[in-house]
């Protein structure tokens, strides 16, 4: 195999690995096609969190959830849920087609660089529990 062929094979392996890793996104892609989700918007969270939101945080539900969003391209799982909620509300207040296109472009770059995939010490993100967060802040 030539050097160019080896590089092409390595790129193909990386692409296929990314596809396998992202198979968990297929149901969400189906939900986009059905119209239940958007490509860009706040990422859906667990239903058990609904009664934990402040009224301001609950605004994230004013739009359909998305495959990617402003919080994902600005920290993903490396920022706290409270920071994500602030970014979700910022997105609602500043929505535009241009912003959505920017988020899509930034998402592609983040995925290729594999940035912000998990919070420090966590597989993805710790559970959202505002009471514990408030106790730790004091």
mmCIF file of C-alpha atoms in Angstrom:
data_model
loop_
_atom_site.group_PDB
_atom_site.id
_atom_site.type_symbol
_atom_site.label_atom_id
_atom_site.label_comp_id
_atom_site.label_asym_id
_atom_site.label_seq_id
_atom_site.Cartn_x
_atom_site.Cartn_y
_atom_site.Cartn_z
ATOM 1 C CA UNK A 1 0.000 0.000 0.000
ATOM 2 C CA UNK A 2 1.315 3.462 -0.860
ATOM 3 C CA UNK A 3 1.596 6.296 1.672
ATOM 4 C CA UNK A 4 -1.330 8.080 0.010
ATOM 5 C CA UNK A 5 -3.350 4.858 0.130
ATOM 6 C CA UNK A 6 -2.511 4.365 3.813
ATOM 7 C CA UNK A 7 -3.614 7.926 4.617
ATOM 8 C CA UNK A 8 -6.871 7.415 2.716
ATOM 9 C CA UNK A 9 -7.463 4.145 4.553
ATOM 10 C CA UNK A 10 -6.820 5.856 7.921
ATOM 11 C CA UNK A 11 -9.244 8.651 7.063
ATOM 12 C CA UNK A 12 -11.851 6.073 6.071
ATOM 13 C CA UNK A 13 -11.353 4.227 9.368
ATOM 14 C CA UNK A 14 -11.753 7.477 11.330
ATOM 15 C CA UNK A 15 -14.920 8.360 9.390
ATOM 16 C CA UNK A 16 -16.447 4.911 9.941
ATOM 17 C CA UNK A 17 -15.564 5.021 13.645
ATOM 18 C CA UNK A 18 -17.250 8.416 13.979
ATOM 19 C CA UNK A 19 -20.331 7.024 12.218
ATOM 20 C CA UNK A 20 -20.505 4.078 14.615
ATOM 21 C CA UNK A 21 -19.967 6.334 17.650
ATOM 22 C CA UNK A 22 -22.740 8.656 16.470
ATOM 23 C CA UNK A 23 -25.319 5.922 15.792
ATOM 24 C CA UNK A 24 -27.087 7.084 18.956
ATOM 25 C CA UNK A 25 -28.014 10.248 17.022
ATOM 26 C CA UNK A 26 -30.094 8.323 14.461
ATOM 27 C CA UNK A 27 -33.343 8.451 16.484
ATOM 28 C CA UNK A 28 -32.902 12.210 16.860
ATOM 29 C CA UNK A 29 -32.311 12.560 13.115
ATOM 30 C CA UNK A 30 -35.555 10.650 12.570
ATOM 31 C CA UNK A 31 -37.269 13.115 14.930
ATOM 32 C CA UNK A 32 -35.949 15.998 12.806
ATOM 33 C CA UNK A 33 -37.371 14.392 9.681
ATOM 34 C CA UNK A 34 -40.739 13.917 11.455
ATOM 35 C CA UNK A 35 -40.728 17.561 12.537
ATOM 36 C CA UNK A 36 -40.523 16.859 16.282
ATOM 37 C CA UNK A 37 -37.007 18.313 16.497
ATOM 38 C CA UNK A 38 -34.966 20.921 14.682
ATOM 39 C CA UNK A 39 -31.402 20.703 13.412
ATOM 40 C CA UNK A 40 -30.453 23.682 15.616
ATOM 41 C CA UNK A 41 -31.967 24.398 19.015
ATOM 42 C CA UNK A 42 -31.431 23.595 22.677
ATOM 43 C CA UNK A 43 -30.453 19.940 23.151
ATOM 44 C CA UNK A 44 -33.197 17.857 24.777
ATOM 45 C CA UNK A 45 -32.612 16.862 28.387
ATOM 46 C CA UNK A 46 -34.169 14.225 30.606
ATOM 47 C CA UNK A 47 -37.855 14.645 31.456
ATOM 48 C CA UNK A 48 -37.016 14.324 35.169
ATOM 49 C CA UNK A 49 -35.402 17.792 34.988
ATOM 50 C CA UNK A 50 -38.622 19.622 34.032
ATOM 51 C CA UNK A 51 -39.631 20.507 37.596
ATOM 52 C CA UNK A 52 -36.081 21.644 38.432
ATOM 53 C CA UNK A 53 -35.958 24.557 35.959
ATOM 54 C CA UNK A 54 -36.291 28.156 36.993
ATOM 55 C CA UNK A 55 -38.832 30.087 34.884
ATOM 56 C CA UNK A 56 -35.939 31.612 32.890
ATOM 57 C CA UNK A 57 -34.352 28.179 32.273
ATOM 58 C CA UNK A 58 -37.731 26.773 31.211
ATOM 59 C CA UNK A 59 -37.751 29.247 28.294
ATOM 60 C CA UNK A 60 -35.492 26.773 26.458
ATOM 61 C CA UNK A 61 -38.725 24.883 25.686
ATOM 62 C CA UNK A 62 -40.159 27.781 23.665
ATOM 63 C CA UNK A 63 -38.555 26.225 20.560
ATOM 64 C CA UNK A 64 -38.139 22.668 19.353
ATOM 65 C CA UNK A 65 -35.080 20.846 20.690
ATOM 66 C CA UNK A 66 -32.203 20.494 18.250
ATOM 67 C CA UNK A 67 -29.449 18.117 17.230
ATOM 68 C CA UNK A 68 -26.979 20.887 17.978
ATOM 69 C CA UNK A 69 -27.188 24.276 19.581
ATOM 70 C CA UNK A 70 -25.382 27.382 20.820
ATOM 71 C CA UNK A 71 -24.459 25.664 24.104
ATOM 72 C CA UNK A 72 -23.009 22.652 22.252
ATOM 73 C CA UNK A 73 -20.638 24.746 20.169
ATOM 74 C CA UNK A 74 -19.663 26.854 23.179
ATOM 75 C CA UNK A 75 -18.639 24.173 25.618
ATOM 76 C CA UNK A 76 -20.875 21.147 25.065
ATOM 77 C CA UNK A 77 -20.415 18.976 28.165
ATOM 78 C CA UNK A 78 -17.423 20.947 29.462
ATOM 79 C CA UNK A 79 -19.702 23.682 30.903
ATOM 80 C CA UNK A 80 -22.286 23.432 33.687
ATOM 81 C CA UNK A 81 -25.946 22.879 32.932
ATOM 82 C CA UNK A 82 -26.693 26.321 34.350
ATOM 83 C CA UNK A 83 -24.300 27.833 31.780
ATOM 84 C CA UNK A 84 -25.959 25.758 29.042
ATOM 85 C CA UNK A 85 -29.362 27.079 30.076
ATOM 86 C CA UNK A 86 -28.067 30.661 29.891
ATOM 87 C CA UNK A 87 -26.729 29.968 26.395
ATOM 88 C CA UNK A 88 -30.018 28.332 25.361
ATOM 89 C CA UNK A 89 -31.950 31.436 26.425
ATOM 90 C CA UNK A 90 -29.389 33.667 24.684
ATOM 91 C CA UNK A 91 -29.993 31.638 21.507
ATOM 92 C CA UNK A 92 -33.768 32.172 21.818
ATOM 93 C CA UNK A 93 -33.291 35.917 22.206
ATOM 94 C CA UNK A 94 -30.834 36.198 19.272
ATOM 95 C CA UNK A 95 -32.168 33.593 16.829
ATOM 96 C CA UNK A 96 -31.565 34.181 13.120
ATOM 97 C CA UNK A 97 -30.936 32.041 10.063
ATOM 98 C CA UNK A 98 -27.374 33.363 10.034
ATOM 99 C CA UNK A 99 -26.858 32.250 13.643
ATOM 100 C CA UNK A 100 -28.200 28.773 12.821
ATOM 101 C CA UNK A 101 -25.816 28.482 9.863
ATOM 102 C CA UNK A 102 -22.932 29.615 12.096
ATOM 103 C CA UNK A 103 -23.865 26.972 14.693
ATOM 104 C CA UNK A 104 -24.002 24.240 12.037
ATOM 105 C CA UNK A 105 -20.544 25.225 10.781
ATOM 106 C CA UNK A 106 -19.134 25.389 14.306
ATOM 107 C CA UNK A 107 -20.682 21.974 15.061
ATOM 108 C CA UNK A 108 -18.895 20.374 12.129
ATOM 109 C CA UNK A 109 -15.581 21.797 13.377
ATOM 110 C CA UNK A 110 -16.219 20.679 16.989
ATOM 111 C CA UNK A 111 -17.103 17.148 15.891
ATOM 112 C CA UNK A 112 -13.999 16.885 13.736
ATOM 113 C CA UNK A 113 -11.814 18.181 16.596
ATOM 114 C CA UNK A 114 -13.765 16.097 19.162
ATOM 115 C CA UNK A 115 -13.875 19.031 21.590
ATOM 116 C CA UNK A 116 -15.976 19.287 24.769
ATOM 117 C CA UNK A 117 -17.317 15.747 24.610
ATOM 118 C CA UNK A 118 -17.361 15.182 28.358
ATOM 119 C CA UNK A 119 -17.192 17.134 31.585
ATOM 120 C CA UNK A 120 -14.101 16.591 33.711
ATOM 121 C CA UNK A 121 -14.522 13.382 35.724
ATOM 122 C CA UNK A 122 -17.778 12.443 33.948
ATOM 123 C CA UNK A 123 -18.635 10.214 30.992
ATOM 124 C CA UNK A 124 -20.812 13.004 29.595
ATOM 125 C CA UNK A 125 -22.429 15.454 32.021
ATOM 126 C CA UNK A 126 -23.328 15.294 35.733
ATOM 127 C CA UNK A 127 -26.993 15.177 36.764
ATOM 128 C CA UNK A 128 -28.768 18.538 36.898
ATOM 129 C CA UNK A 129 -29.544 19.228 40.548
ATOM 130 C CA UNK A 130 -29.862 22.945 41.292
ATOM 131 C CA UNK A 131 -30.035 22.402 45.088
ATOM 132 C CA UNK A 132 -26.620 20.689 45.149
ATOM 133 C CA UNK A 133 -25.159 23.359 42.849
ATOM 134 C CA UNK A 134 -26.426 26.099 45.193
ATOM 135 C CA UNK A 135 -24.988 24.339 48.289
ATOM 136 C CA UNK A 136 -21.587 23.953 46.589
ATOM 137 C CA UNK A 137 -21.600 27.646 45.576
ATOM 138 C CA UNK A 138 -22.070 28.797 49.217
#
